[in-house]
PDB file of C-alpha atoms in Angstrom:
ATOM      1  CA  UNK A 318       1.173  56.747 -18.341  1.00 55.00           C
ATOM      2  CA  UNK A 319       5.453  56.096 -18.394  1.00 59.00           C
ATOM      3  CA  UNK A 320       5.997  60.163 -18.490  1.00 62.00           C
ATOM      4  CA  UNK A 321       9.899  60.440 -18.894  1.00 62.00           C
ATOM      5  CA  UNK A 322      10.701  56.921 -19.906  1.00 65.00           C
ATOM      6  CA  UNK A 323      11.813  55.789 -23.135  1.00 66.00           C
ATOM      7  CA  UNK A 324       9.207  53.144 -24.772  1.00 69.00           C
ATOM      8  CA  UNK A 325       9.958  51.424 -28.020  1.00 64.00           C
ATOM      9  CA  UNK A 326       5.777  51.670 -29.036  1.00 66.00           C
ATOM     10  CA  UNK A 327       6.088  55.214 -28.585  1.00 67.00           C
ATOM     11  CA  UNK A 328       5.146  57.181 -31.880  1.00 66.00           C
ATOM     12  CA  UNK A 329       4.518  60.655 -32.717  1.00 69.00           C
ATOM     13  CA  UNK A 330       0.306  59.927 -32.229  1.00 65.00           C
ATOM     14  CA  UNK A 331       0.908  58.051 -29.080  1.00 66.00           C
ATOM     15  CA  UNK A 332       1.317  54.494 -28.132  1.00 69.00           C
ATOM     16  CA  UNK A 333       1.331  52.144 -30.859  1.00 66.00           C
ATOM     17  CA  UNK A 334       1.091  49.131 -28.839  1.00 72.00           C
ATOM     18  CA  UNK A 335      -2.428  47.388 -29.079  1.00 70.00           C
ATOM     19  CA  UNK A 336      -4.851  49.131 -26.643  1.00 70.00           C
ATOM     20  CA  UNK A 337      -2.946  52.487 -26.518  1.00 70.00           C
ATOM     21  CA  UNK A 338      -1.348  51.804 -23.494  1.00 76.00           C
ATOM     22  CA  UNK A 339       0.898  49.504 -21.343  1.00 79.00           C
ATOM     23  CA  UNK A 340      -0.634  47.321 -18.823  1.00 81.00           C
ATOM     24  CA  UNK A 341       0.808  46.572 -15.534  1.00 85.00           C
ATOM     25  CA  UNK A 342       2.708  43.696 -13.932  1.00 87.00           C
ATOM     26  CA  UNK A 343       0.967  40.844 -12.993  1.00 88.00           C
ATOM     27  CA  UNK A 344       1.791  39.098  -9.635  1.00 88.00           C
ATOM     28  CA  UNK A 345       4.210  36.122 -11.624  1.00 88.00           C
ATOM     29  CA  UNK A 346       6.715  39.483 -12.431  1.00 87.00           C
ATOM     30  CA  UNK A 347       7.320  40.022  -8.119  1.00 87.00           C
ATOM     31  CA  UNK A 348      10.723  40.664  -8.005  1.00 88.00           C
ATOM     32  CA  UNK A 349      12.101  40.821 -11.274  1.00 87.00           C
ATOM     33  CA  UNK A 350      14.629  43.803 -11.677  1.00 87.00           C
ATOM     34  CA  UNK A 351      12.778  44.911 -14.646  1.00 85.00           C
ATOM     35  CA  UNK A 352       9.807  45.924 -12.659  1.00 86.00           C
ATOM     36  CA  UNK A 353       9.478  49.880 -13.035  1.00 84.00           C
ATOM     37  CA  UNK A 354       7.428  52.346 -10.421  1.00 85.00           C
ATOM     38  CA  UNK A 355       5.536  55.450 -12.072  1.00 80.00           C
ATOM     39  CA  UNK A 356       2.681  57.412 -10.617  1.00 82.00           C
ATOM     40  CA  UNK A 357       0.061  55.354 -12.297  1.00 78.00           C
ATOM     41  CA  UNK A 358       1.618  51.809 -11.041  1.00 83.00           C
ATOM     42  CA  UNK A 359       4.555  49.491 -11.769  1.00 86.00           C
ATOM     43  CA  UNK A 360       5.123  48.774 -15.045  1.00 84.00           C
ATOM     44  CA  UNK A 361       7.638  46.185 -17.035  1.00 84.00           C
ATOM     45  CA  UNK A 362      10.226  48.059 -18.891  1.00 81.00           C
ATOM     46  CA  UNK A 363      10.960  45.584 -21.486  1.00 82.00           C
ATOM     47  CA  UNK A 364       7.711  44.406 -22.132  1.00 82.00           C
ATOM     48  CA  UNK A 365       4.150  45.879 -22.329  1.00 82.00           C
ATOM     49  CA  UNK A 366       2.103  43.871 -21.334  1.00 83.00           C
ATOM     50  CA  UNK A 367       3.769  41.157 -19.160  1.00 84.00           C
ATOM     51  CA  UNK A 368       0.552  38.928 -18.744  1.00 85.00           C
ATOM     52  CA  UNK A 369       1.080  37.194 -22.153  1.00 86.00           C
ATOM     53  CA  UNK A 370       4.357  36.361 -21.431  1.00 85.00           C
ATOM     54  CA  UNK A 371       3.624  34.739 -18.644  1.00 86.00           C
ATOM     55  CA  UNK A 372       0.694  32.633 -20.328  1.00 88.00           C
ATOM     56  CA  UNK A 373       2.993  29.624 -21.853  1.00 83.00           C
ATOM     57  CA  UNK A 374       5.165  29.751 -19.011  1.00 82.00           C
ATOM     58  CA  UNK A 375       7.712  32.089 -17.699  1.00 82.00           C
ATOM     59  CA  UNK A 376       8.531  34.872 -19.117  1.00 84.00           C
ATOM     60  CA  UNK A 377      11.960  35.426 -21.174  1.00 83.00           C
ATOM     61  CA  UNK A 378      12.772  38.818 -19.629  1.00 80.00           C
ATOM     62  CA  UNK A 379      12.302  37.679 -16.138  1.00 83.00           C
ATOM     63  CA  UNK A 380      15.413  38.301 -14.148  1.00 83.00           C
ATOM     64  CA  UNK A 381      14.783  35.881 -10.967  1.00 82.00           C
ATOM     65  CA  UNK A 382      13.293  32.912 -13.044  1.00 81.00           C
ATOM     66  CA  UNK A 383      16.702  30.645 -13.336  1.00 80.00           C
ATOM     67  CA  UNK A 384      16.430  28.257 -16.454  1.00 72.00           C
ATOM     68  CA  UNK A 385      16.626  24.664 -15.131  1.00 72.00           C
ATOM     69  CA  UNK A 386      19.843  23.202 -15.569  1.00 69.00           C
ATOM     70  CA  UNK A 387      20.177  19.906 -16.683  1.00 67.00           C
ATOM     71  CA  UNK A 388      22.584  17.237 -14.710  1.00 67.00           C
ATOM     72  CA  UNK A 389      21.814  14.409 -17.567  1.00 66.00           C
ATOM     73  CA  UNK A 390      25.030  13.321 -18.838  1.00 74.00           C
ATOM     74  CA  UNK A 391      25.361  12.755 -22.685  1.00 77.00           C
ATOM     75  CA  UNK A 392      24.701   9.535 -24.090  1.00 83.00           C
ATOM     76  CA  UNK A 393      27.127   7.292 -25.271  1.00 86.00           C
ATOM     77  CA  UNK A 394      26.859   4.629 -27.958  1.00 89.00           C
ATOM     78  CA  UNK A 395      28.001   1.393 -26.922  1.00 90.00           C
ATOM     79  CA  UNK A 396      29.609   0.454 -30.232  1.00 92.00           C
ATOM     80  CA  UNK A 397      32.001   2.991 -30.328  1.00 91.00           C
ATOM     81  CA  UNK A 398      32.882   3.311 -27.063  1.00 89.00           C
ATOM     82  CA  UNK A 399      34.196  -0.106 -27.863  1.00 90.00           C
ATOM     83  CA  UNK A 400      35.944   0.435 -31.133  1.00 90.00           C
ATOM     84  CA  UNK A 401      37.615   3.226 -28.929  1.00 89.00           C
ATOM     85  CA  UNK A 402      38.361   0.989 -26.203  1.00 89.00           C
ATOM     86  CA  UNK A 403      40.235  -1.419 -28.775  1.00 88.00           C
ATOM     87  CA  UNK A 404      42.340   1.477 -30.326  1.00 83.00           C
ATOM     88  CA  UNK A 405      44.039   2.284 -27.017  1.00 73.00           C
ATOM     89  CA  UNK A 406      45.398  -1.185 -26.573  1.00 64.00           C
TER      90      UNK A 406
END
C-alpha cells in the first residue's frame, strides 16, 4: 500500500501489523504534519492505524494537538511559610 516508504511492521512476508495492512487517517488526524499521501490514500507515518489512538483521547503523535498548560500555581503550606517568615526577621 506505502510503496517506497520505510515502515517499522515491515517484514520479509509482508506487513506484520495486525490485519496485514495500515489503515488510513481518520478525520481527528486533519492537519497533523505526520499525515502522509500515497496512491491508495493518506496514511499516518508514525502510526498504523491512527483510529485507536484517537479512542482515549488524542493521540500522542499528533503534531497540532497542544497539551493544556496548566496556570495553577503550586501550593503552599501555611506552616512553613510561617516558620520561613520568622527566620527572615
Amino acid at each position: 500500500m506505502k510503496a517506497g516508504a520505510d515502515c517499522a511492521f515491515m517484514t520479509k512476508s509482508g506487513c506484520g501489523y495486525n490485519g496485514g495492512q495500515c489503515h488510513q487517517v481518520v478525520e481527528q488526524c486533519e492537519g497533523c504534519a505526520r499525515i502522509v499521501e500515497f496512491p491508495a490514500g493518506r496514511f499516518c507515518s508514525s502510526y498504523p492505524n491512527p483510529s485507536i489512538k484517537w479512542k482515549t483521547g488524542h493521540c500522542n503523535f499528533a503534531t497540532h494537538v497542544k497539551a493544556p498548560v496548566s496556570t495553577a500555581q503550586a501550593k503552599i503550606n501555611p506552616l512553613k511559610a510561617s516558620k520561613r517568615a520568622t527566620k527572615r526577621k
